[in-house]
Coordinates of C-alpha atoms and ligand atoms in Angstrom, one line a residue:
M23 CA 194.4 65.6 -128.0
S24 CA 193.6 67.3 -125.7
K25 CA 195.1 69.6 -123.4
P26 CA 196.0 67.6 -120.4
H27 CA 194.6 69.9 -116.9
I28 CA 197.0 70.9 -114.5
L29 CA 196.2 71.6 -111.1
I30 CA 199.4 73.2 -109.2
F31 CA 199.6 74.1 -105.2
P32 CA 201.0 75.8 -103.8
A33 CA 201.6 75.9 -99.1
P34 CA 200.2 79.7 -98.6
A35 CA 202.8 81.4 -98.2
Q36 CA 204.9 84.4 -101.0
G37 CA 208.4 83.1 -101.9
H38 CA 207.0 79.2 -102.6
I39 CA 203.8 80.7 -104.7
T40 CA 205.5 83.1 -106.5
S41 CA 207.7 80.1 -107.7
M42 CA 205.0 78.0 -108.2
L43 CA 203.1 80.6 -109.8
N44 CA 205.6 80.9 -112.5
L45 CA 206.3 77.7 -113.5
A46 CA 201.8 77.3 -113.8
E47 CA 201.7 80.4 -116.2
L48 CA 205.3 77.9 -118.1
L49 CA 203.0 75.5 -118.6
C50 CA 200.1 77.3 -119.6
A51 CA 201.7 79.7 -122.1
T52 CA 204.6 77.4 -123.3
A53 CA 202.5 73.8 -123.6
S54 CA 199.0 75.4 -123.8
F55 CA 197.8 73.2 -120.2
R56 CA 195.1 73.9 -118.5
V57 CA 196.4 75.3 -115.0
T58 CA 194.1 75.7 -111.9
F59 CA 196.2 77.5 -109.0
L60 CA 195.4 75.7 -105.0
V61 CA 195.3 79.3 -102.7
P62 CA 193.3 80.1 -99.5
A63 CA 190.2 83.0 -100.2
Y64 CA 193.0 85.0 -98.9
I65 CA 195.6 84.9 -101.2
H66 CA 193.1 84.6 -104.1
R67 CA 192.0 87.9 -103.4
R68 CA 195.4 89.6 -103.5
L69 CA 196.6 87.9 -106.1
S70 CA 193.5 89.6 -107.7
Q71 CA 194.3 92.5 -106.6
H72 CA 197.9 92.8 -107.3
S73 CA 199.6 90.1 -109.4
N74 CA 198.9 90.5 -113.6
A75 CA 200.5 87.0 -113.2
A76 CA 196.5 85.3 -111.9
S77 CA 194.8 86.6 -115.0
R78 CA 196.3 84.2 -117.0
L79 CA 195.7 81.8 -116.0
S80 CA 193.5 79.0 -117.2
R81 CA 191.8 79.3 -113.5
L82 CA 192.9 80.8 -109.8
H83 CA 191.0 78.1 -107.9
P84 CA 190.2 79.9 -103.8
I85 CA 189.8 77.8 -100.9
P86 CA 187.2 79.1 -98.6
N87 CA 189.0 80.7 -95.6
D88 CA 187.9 81.0 -92.5
R89 CA 191.2 81.1 -90.9
P90 CA 194.0 83.4 -92.9
H91 CA 197.5 81.5 -93.0
E92 CA 199.6 84.6 -93.4
D93 CA 200.4 84.1 -89.1
I94 CA 204.3 82.2 -90.3
R95 CA 206.1 84.3 -88.1
P96 CA 209.4 83.0 -86.6
G97 CA 209.4 83.1 -82.9
S98 CA 205.0 82.1 -82.7
F99 CA 205.8 80.2 -85.5
D100 CA 205.2 76.6 -85.3
V101 CA 205.6 74.6 -89.1
K102 CA 203.4 72.0 -88.0
D103 CA 199.9 73.8 -87.1
W104 CA 200.2 75.9 -89.8
L105 CA 200.2 72.6 -92.3
D106 CA 198.0 71.1 -90.2
S107 CA 195.4 74.3 -90.0
F108 CA 196.6 74.3 -93.5
R109 CA 195.3 70.8 -94.8
S110 CA 192.3 70.8 -93.1
T111 CA 191.5 73.7 -94.3
A112 CA 192.6 72.3 -97.7
L113 CA 191.3 68.6 -98.2
P114 CA 187.4 69.4 -98.8
S115 CA 188.7 71.8 -102.1
L116 CA 191.1 69.9 -103.3
R117 CA 189.3 66.3 -102.4
E118 CA 186.2 68.5 -104.8
L119 CA 188.4 69.1 -107.5
L120 CA 190.5 66.3 -107.9
A121 CA 186.8 64.4 -108.4
D122 CA 184.7 66.8 -110.0
D123 CA 184.8 64.7 -113.9
E124 CA 183.4 67.3 -115.6
D125 CA 186.7 69.2 -115.5
P126 CA 189.2 66.5 -114.8
I127 CA 192.3 66.9 -113.9
D128 CA 195.0 65.5 -115.1
C129 CA 198.1 65.1 -112.9
V130 CA 198.5 67.4 -109.8
I131 CA 202.1 70.0 -109.6
S132 CA 201.8 69.5 -105.6
D133 CA 204.2 71.5 -103.1
G134 CA 206.3 69.1 -102.1
I135 CA 205.9 69.6 -98.0
L136 CA 202.2 69.2 -98.4
S137 CA 202.1 65.3 -98.9
F138 CA 198.8 65.2 -97.3
V139 CA 198.8 66.6 -101.3
L140 CA 200.0 62.0 -102.1
E141 CA 196.8 60.9 -100.4
A142 CA 194.0 62.5 -102.1
A143 CA 195.5 62.2 -105.3
G144 CA 196.7 58.3 -104.7
E145 CA 193.1 57.5 -103.2
A146 CA 191.2 59.3 -106.0
G147 CA 193.8 57.7 -108.6
V148 CA 195.9 61.3 -110.1
P149 CA 200.0 60.8 -110.6
V150 CA 201.4 64.2 -108.3
F151 CA 204.7 65.6 -109.2
Y152 CA 206.0 67.6 -106.1
M153 CA 207.6 70.7 -106.6
R154 CA 210.3 72.9 -104.2
T155 CA 211.0 76.7 -103.6
L156 CA 214.0 76.0 -101.8
S157 CA 218.2 75.2 -103.3
A158 CA 218.8 72.1 -104.5
C159 CA 221.5 72.5 -101.9
A160 CA 219.2 73.2 -98.8
F161 CA 216.5 70.0 -100.5
W162 CA 219.7 67.7 -99.9
V163 CA 220.3 69.0 -96.0
Y164 CA 216.6 68.0 -95.5
F165 CA 217.0 65.1 -96.9
C166 CA 220.4 63.9 -94.8
L167 CA 219.1 64.8 -92.3
P168 CA 217.4 60.9 -91.1
H169 CA 221.1 60.4 -91.9
L170 CA 222.5 62.8 -90.2
I171 CA 220.7 61.6 -87.0
Q172 CA 221.9 57.8 -87.7
S173 CA 226.1 58.9 -87.5
Q174 CA 225.0 60.5 -83.9
E175 CA 225.8 64.0 -85.9
L176 CA 223.2 65.0 -85.0
P177 CA 221.6 66.7 -82.0
F178 CA 225.0 68.4 -81.5
D179 CA 224.9 71.1 -78.4
C180 CA 225.4 74.8 -79.9
D181 CA 229.3 75.2 -77.9
D182 CA 231.2 75.1 -80.7
L183 CA 229.1 75.8 -84.1
D184 CA 232.4 76.5 -85.7
L185 CA 232.7 72.4 -86.9
P186 CA 232.7 71.1 -89.8
M187 CA 229.6 68.7 -91.0
V188 CA 231.6 65.2 -92.0
N189 CA 228.5 63.0 -92.6
L190 CA 227.0 65.0 -95.2
R191 CA 228.0 64.1 -98.2
G192 CA 228.9 65.5 -101.2
M193 CA 229.6 69.0 -98.8
E194 CA 232.2 68.6 -96.4
G195 CA 234.2 70.6 -95.5
V196 CA 231.7 73.4 -97.0
L197 CA 228.9 74.1 -94.3
R198 CA 229.3 73.8 -90.4
R199 CA 226.8 73.4 -87.7
R200 CA 226.0 77.3 -88.2
D201 CA 225.0 76.3 -91.9
L202 CA 222.9 74.3 -91.2
P203 CA 219.0 74.9 -91.6
S204 CA 217.9 76.6 -88.1
C205 CA 216.2 73.7 -87.0
C206 CA 219.0 71.7 -86.5
R207 CA 220.2 74.0 -83.1
H208 CA 216.6 73.2 -81.0
G209 CA 217.4 68.8 -80.7
L210 CA 215.4 66.2 -82.1
D211 CA 212.4 67.0 -81.1
S212 CA 211.9 70.9 -82.4
R213 CA 208.8 69.9 -83.9
S214 CA 209.4 72.1 -87.0
M215 CA 212.9 69.0 -87.3
Q216 CA 209.9 66.9 -87.1
T217 CA 208.1 68.2 -89.6
I218 CA 210.4 69.4 -92.3
M219 CA 212.2 65.8 -92.3
H220 CA 208.7 64.3 -92.3
Q221 CA 207.7 66.5 -95.2
T222 CA 211.2 65.6 -97.7
V223 CA 211.9 61.5 -97.4
Q224 CA 208.4 61.5 -98.9
T225 CA 210.0 62.9 -101.7
P226 CA 210.6 59.7 -104.2
R227 CA 207.0 58.4 -103.5
A228 CA 206.1 61.7 -106.0
R229 CA 206.3 61.1 -109.9
G230 CA 209.0 63.4 -110.2
L231 CA 211.2 66.9 -108.5
I232 CA 210.7 69.5 -109.9
L233 CA 213.0 73.2 -107.9
N234 CA 213.9 76.2 -108.8
T235 CA 217.8 76.1 -110.3
F236 CA 219.6 75.4 -112.9
D237 CA 222.3 72.9 -113.2
R238 CA 225.3 74.7 -113.3
L239 CA 224.3 76.5 -110.4
E240 CA 224.1 73.4 -108.3
A241 CA 224.9 70.5 -110.8
P242 CA 227.0 68.6 -108.3
T243 CA 224.6 68.8 -106.1
L244 CA 222.4 67.9 -108.0
D245 CA 224.0 65.4 -109.0
L246 CA 223.3 64.1 -105.6
I247 CA 219.7 63.9 -105.8
R248 CA 219.3 61.8 -108.1
T249 CA 221.0 59.4 -107.5
R250 CA 218.3 59.2 -104.7
I251 CA 215.2 61.0 -106.6
P252 CA 216.3 60.4 -110.1
N253 CA 212.9 61.5 -112.0
L254 CA 214.8 65.4 -111.4
Y255 CA 213.8 68.9 -112.9
A256 CA 215.8 71.4 -112.9
V257 CA 213.7 74.3 -114.5
G258 CA 215.1 77.5 -112.9
P259 CA 215.7 80.4 -112.6
L260 CA 211.7 80.4 -113.7
H261 CA 212.1 84.4 -113.7
A262 CA 213.9 84.4 -116.5
H263 CA 213.4 81.4 -117.9
L264 CA 208.8 82.7 -118.3
R265 CA 210.6 86.3 -119.7
T266 CA 212.7 84.5 -122.5
R267 CA 209.6 81.6 -123.0
L268 CA 206.4 84.7 -122.8
T269 CA 208.6 87.3 -125.0
A270 CA 206.3 86.6 -127.3
T271 CA 202.8 86.7 -125.7
S272 CA 203.9 89.6 -123.4
N273 CA 207.1 91.1 -121.4
S274 CA 205.8 90.9 -117.3
S275 CA 204.3 89.0 -114.9
S276 CA 204.1 89.9 -111.5
T277 CA 203.1 87.5 -109.5
T278 CA 203.3 89.4 -105.8
L279 CA 200.9 89.7 -102.6
W280 CA 201.7 92.9 -102.1
E281 CA 201.8 96.3 -103.2
E282 CA 205.0 97.9 -105.2
D283 CA 205.9 100.9 -104.7
K284 CA 207.5 101.8 -108.4
T285 CA 208.2 105.1 -108.1
C286 CA 211.7 103.5 -106.7
L287 CA 212.4 102.9 -109.9
K288 CA 213.1 106.9 -110.9
W289 CA 215.1 107.4 -107.7
L290 CA 217.3 104.4 -108.5
D291 CA 217.1 106.1 -112.4
E292 CA 218.9 109.3 -111.5
Q293 CA 221.0 107.4 -109.0
P294 CA 224.9 106.4 -110.5
E295 CA 226.0 102.9 -111.6
N296 CA 226.7 100.3 -109.1
S297 CA 225.6 103.0 -106.1
V298 CA 223.2 101.5 -104.8
V299 CA 222.6 98.5 -101.8
Y300 CA 219.3 96.9 -102.4
V301 CA 218.4 96.1 -98.5
S302 CA 215.1 93.2 -98.2
F303 CA 214.4 90.4 -96.2
G304 CA 211.9 88.8 -98.3
S305 CA 208.1 88.7 -97.0
I306 CA 208.2 86.7 -93.3
V307 CA 211.5 87.7 -92.0
R308 CA 210.2 89.7 -88.7
V309 CA 213.6 92.4 -88.1
T310 CA 214.0 93.2 -84.4
A311 CA 214.5 97.0 -83.2
E312 CA 217.9 96.6 -82.4
A313 CA 218.5 94.8 -85.4
R314 CA 216.9 97.8 -87.3
T315 CA 219.4 100.3 -86.0
E316 CA 222.4 98.1 -86.2
F317 CA 221.8 97.9 -89.9
W318 CA 221.3 101.2 -90.3
H319 CA 224.6 102.6 -88.7
G320 CA 226.7 100.2 -91.1
L321 CA 224.5 101.3 -94.3
V322 CA 225.2 104.6 -93.0
N323 CA 228.6 104.1 -92.5
S324 CA 229.6 102.9 -95.2
G325 CA 228.8 105.5 -97.4
K326 CA 226.6 103.8 -100.0
R327 CA 223.2 105.2 -101.2
F328 CA 220.3 102.8 -99.9
L329 CA 217.6 101.5 -100.7
W330 CA 215.1 99.5 -98.1
V331 CA 212.4 97.0 -97.8
V332 CA 210.6 98.7 -94.7
R333 CA 207.7 95.7 -94.2
P334 CA 204.7 97.7 -92.6
D335 CA 204.6 94.6 -91.0
S336 CA 207.3 93.7 -90.2
G337 CA 207.6 95.0 -86.8
G338 CA 209.8 97.5 -85.2
T339 CA 210.9 101.2 -85.5
E340 CA 210.8 103.6 -88.8
V341 CA 214.3 103.7 -90.2
A342 CA 214.6 107.2 -91.7
E343 CA 215.2 108.6 -94.7
G344 CA 218.6 111.1 -95.1
G345 CA 220.0 112.3 -98.1
R346 CA 221.4 108.8 -99.1
G347 CA 218.6 106.1 -98.5
R348 CA 214.9 105.5 -99.0
V349 CA 213.1 103.4 -98.1
V350 CA 209.5 102.0 -99.7
G351 CA 206.7 98.9 -97.8
W352 CA 207.9 96.8 -101.1
A353 CA 209.7 97.0 -103.6
P354 CA 209.1 95.3 -107.2
Q355 CA 212.4 93.4 -106.9
E356 CA 212.9 91.5 -109.7
A357 CA 213.7 95.4 -111.6
V358 CA 214.8 96.7 -108.5
L359 CA 217.9 93.7 -109.3
A360 CA 217.8 94.3 -112.7
H361 CA 218.9 98.7 -112.2
P362 CA 222.8 99.3 -113.2
A363 CA 221.8 101.5 -110.4
V364 CA 222.6 98.3 -107.8
G365 CA 225.8 97.2 -106.9
G366 CA 225.2 95.9 -103.9
F367 CA 221.8 93.1 -101.8
V368 CA 222.0 92.8 -98.9
T369 CA 219.5 90.1 -98.5
H370 CA 218.3 87.1 -95.6
C371 CA 218.2 84.8 -98.4
G372 CA 215.5 83.2 -99.4
W373 CA 215.5 80.8 -102.0
N374 CA 213.8 83.5 -104.4
S375 CA 215.6 86.2 -103.2
T376 CA 218.7 85.0 -103.6
L377 CA 217.9 83.3 -107.0
E378 CA 216.7 87.1 -108.3
S379 CA 219.9 88.0 -107.4
V380 CA 222.1 85.6 -108.8
A381 CA 220.4 85.7 -112.3
A382 CA 220.6 89.4 -111.9
G383 CA 225.6 89.1 -111.0
V384 CA 224.4 91.3 -108.3
P385 CA 226.5 89.7 -105.2
M386 CA 225.0 90.1 -101.9
V387 CA 225.9 90.5 -98.0
C388 CA 223.8 87.7 -96.3
W389 CA 221.8 87.7 -93.4
P390 CA 219.9 84.7 -93.2
H391 CA 217.9 84.1 -90.1
F392 CA 215.4 79.9 -90.4
G393 CA 214.9 77.6 -92.6
D394 CA 216.8 76.7 -96.4
Q395 CA 219.1 80.7 -95.9
Q396 CA 221.6 79.2 -93.1
V397 CA 221.7 76.6 -96.2
N398 CA 222.2 79.7 -99.3
S399 CA 223.7 82.0 -97.0
R400 CA 227.1 79.9 -96.6
F401 CA 227.1 78.7 -100.9
V402 CA 226.7 82.4 -101.4
D403 CA 229.8 83.3 -100.1
D404 CA 232.5 80.1 -99.4
V405 CA 231.0 78.2 -102.4
W406 CA 229.9 80.4 -104.7
G407 CA 232.3 83.5 -104.2
I408 CA 229.5 86.6 -104.1
G409 CA 229.0 88.2 -101.8
R410 CA 229.7 87.1 -97.7
D411 CA 227.3 85.7 -95.0
M412 CA 226.9 87.5 -91.5
K413 CA 225.2 84.9 -89.9
D414 CA 225.3 85.2 -86.4
R415 CA 226.5 88.5 -86.2
C416 CA 224.5 91.8 -86.4
D417 CA 226.3 95.2 -85.6
R418 CA 226.8 98.4 -87.2
V419 CA 231.4 97.5 -87.4
V420 CA 229.9 94.3 -89.3
V421 CA 227.4 95.9 -91.7
E422 CA 230.0 98.6 -93.1
K423 CA 232.6 95.5 -93.5
M424 CA 231.2 93.4 -95.5
V425 CA 228.6 96.6 -97.6
R426 CA 231.8 98.3 -97.8
D427 CA 233.1 94.6 -98.9
V428 CA 230.4 93.9 -101.7
M429 CA 230.8 97.7 -102.6
E430 CA 233.9 98.9 -102.9
D431 CA 236.8 96.3 -101.6
R432 CA 235.6 93.1 -103.1
S433 CA 233.1 94.5 -105.6
G434 CA 235.6 93.6 -109.0
E435 CA 236.0 89.8 -108.0
F436 CA 232.4 89.1 -106.9
R437 CA 230.7 91.2 -110.0
R438 CA 233.3 89.1 -112.3
R439 CA 231.9 85.5 -110.0
A440 CA 228.1 87.1 -110.1
G441 CA 228.3 88.1 -113.5
V442 CA 229.6 84.6 -115.4
L443 CA 226.3 82.9 -112.9
A444 CA 224.2 85.5 -114.2
K445 CA 225.6 84.6 -117.7
A446 CA 224.8 81.2 -116.7
A447 CA 221.7 80.9 -115.7
R448 CA 220.3 83.2 -118.8
E449 CA 222.4 80.6 -120.9
S450 CA 220.3 78.0 -119.5
V451 CA 217.2 79.1 -119.7
V452 CA 217.1 79.2 -123.7
E453 CA 216.7 76.8 -126.4
G454 CA 219.7 74.6 -125.9
G455 CA 220.6 75.5 -121.8
T456 CA 219.5 72.8 -119.2
S457 CA 216.5 74.4 -118.0
Y458 CA 214.9 74.7 -120.9
Y459 CA 215.4 71.3 -121.9
D460 CA 214.1 69.7 -118.4
L461 CA 211.4 72.1 -118.2
D462 CA 209.7 70.7 -122.0
R463 CA 211.8 66.9 -120.4
L464 CA 208.6 67.8 -117.3
I465 CA 205.4 68.9 -120.5
R466 CA 207.0 65.5 -121.9
D467 CA 206.2 63.5 -119.8
I468 CA 202.8 65.4 -118.2
R469 CA 201.5 64.9 -122.2
D470 CA 203.2 60.5 -121.9
L471 CA 200.8 60.6 -118.9
C472 CA 197.7 62.5 -119.2
N473 CA 197.6 60.5 -122.9
T474 CA 198.0 56.6 -120.9
A475 CA 195.8 57.6 -118.1
Ligands
UDP517 N1 209.8 90.7 -102.6 C1 209.4 91.5 -103.2 N2 209.3 92.3 -103.0 C2 210.4 93.5 -102.4 C3 210.3 92.5 -101.2 C4 210.7 90.7 -101.9 O1 209.0 91.8 -104.1 O2 210.4 94.7 -101.5 C5 209.2 89.1 -103.1 C6 210.8 88.7 -103.6 O3 211.3 89.9 -105.5 C7 210.8 87.4 -103.5 C8 210.5 86.9 -103.4 O4 209.1 88.2 -102.7 O5 210.7 86.8 -105.6 C9 210.4 86.5 -101.2 O6 210.5 85.4 -101.6 P1 212.3 84.4 -100.6 O7 211.9 83.9 -101.0 O8 213.3 85.6 -100.6 O9 211.4 84.6 -98.8 P2 210.1 84.9 -98.2 O10 209.0 85.7 -98.0 O11 210.3 82.9 -98.5 O12 211.3 84.4 -96.7

């Protein structure tokens, strides 16, 4: 029996690459699949430079591109233009790989926002699995958007964003208008809304859907998704899953596109346990100078130590370091969250960051910006009870209050619940755990497909 050859194809953004690269590594290491990981040339260069994960794959294949797709900037950024332009750059390389008789592809695992892969692979007769790099709860919300429109709950005017949603199955009483993905605030004609809805409703056409989450975190939502997409694999948290399955071959894996400043770990070593607030808004969000000032005052007024990631490309003014604060351009986030000195995480609630915090048992203060972040932050606060959601409010008083809540006033309750979920996360990725089982099932299903092809 020859080794199955899988093509893994993420959308070109850090958050998507992180989790799909973790899955790629898992499939190489545990199933001995051959994996070709397809990325634009500029990401290929950066991964080769900064990530050790890339060298462990069978093949990191560059898409020659004349236009980088790294300009994901909320505000000026248009999802449809971004996807259209990526499609026209990527299709020739994708078709070439799918038609290669010398080294045939047996199966594709595609990012679930790249529906053109379904068409191209369909023409070549190659089966496709989808992976979405967001939470199950956010996926379900996107999946239900057509129903919300049909039941006339969408569009809404934004005068009363606190009204609860009533037609969102399974999330009645949890989500308010303000907790829906940000595109819902811009009316039905919003190109982002149309695009993401169009991509999401295609999901049942794939052989199955892979999500980076785990059963004990999102069981009710996973059950709801299964009613529409029965073949669902919840294999997360992938970074933790990779760590447990790779212990025999290696000890650390990095998926980063930027150089990590590891000196902050030494600084953390010198700080007392649970004393530091880690502040990072991921790889895309731009923080205005005004918001940055409010965060700075809020953090300083809270009296807590902080480690703050200010990306060189994130705009705004420099943040002053003080005796209590440390600023870096890009942090080794997994190691930072796992450090005993870190007691809280001020985050934009991108799904990777949220899940990394859950797995490390670190309570959060959430300042979501766009997309699924609005949904994730509501779940952190209202459903999982492991942090505070400061969405739509950003002033120094709110920042100070919420940081104090998480680090001091309510830290006991948040830490206790975060500890329970972190334990559940660990248990899900070891033998006998649900994510462990689902990964094995995925591997088996891919093998069966290849053997019957
Ligand atoms: N990240 C990192 N160092 C940083 C900031 C972020 O390694 O200083 C990583 C983080 O661990 C996560 C990813 O970048 O895996 C960000 O993905 P997420 O989904 O949280 O947010 P996005 O960047 O897509 O908005």
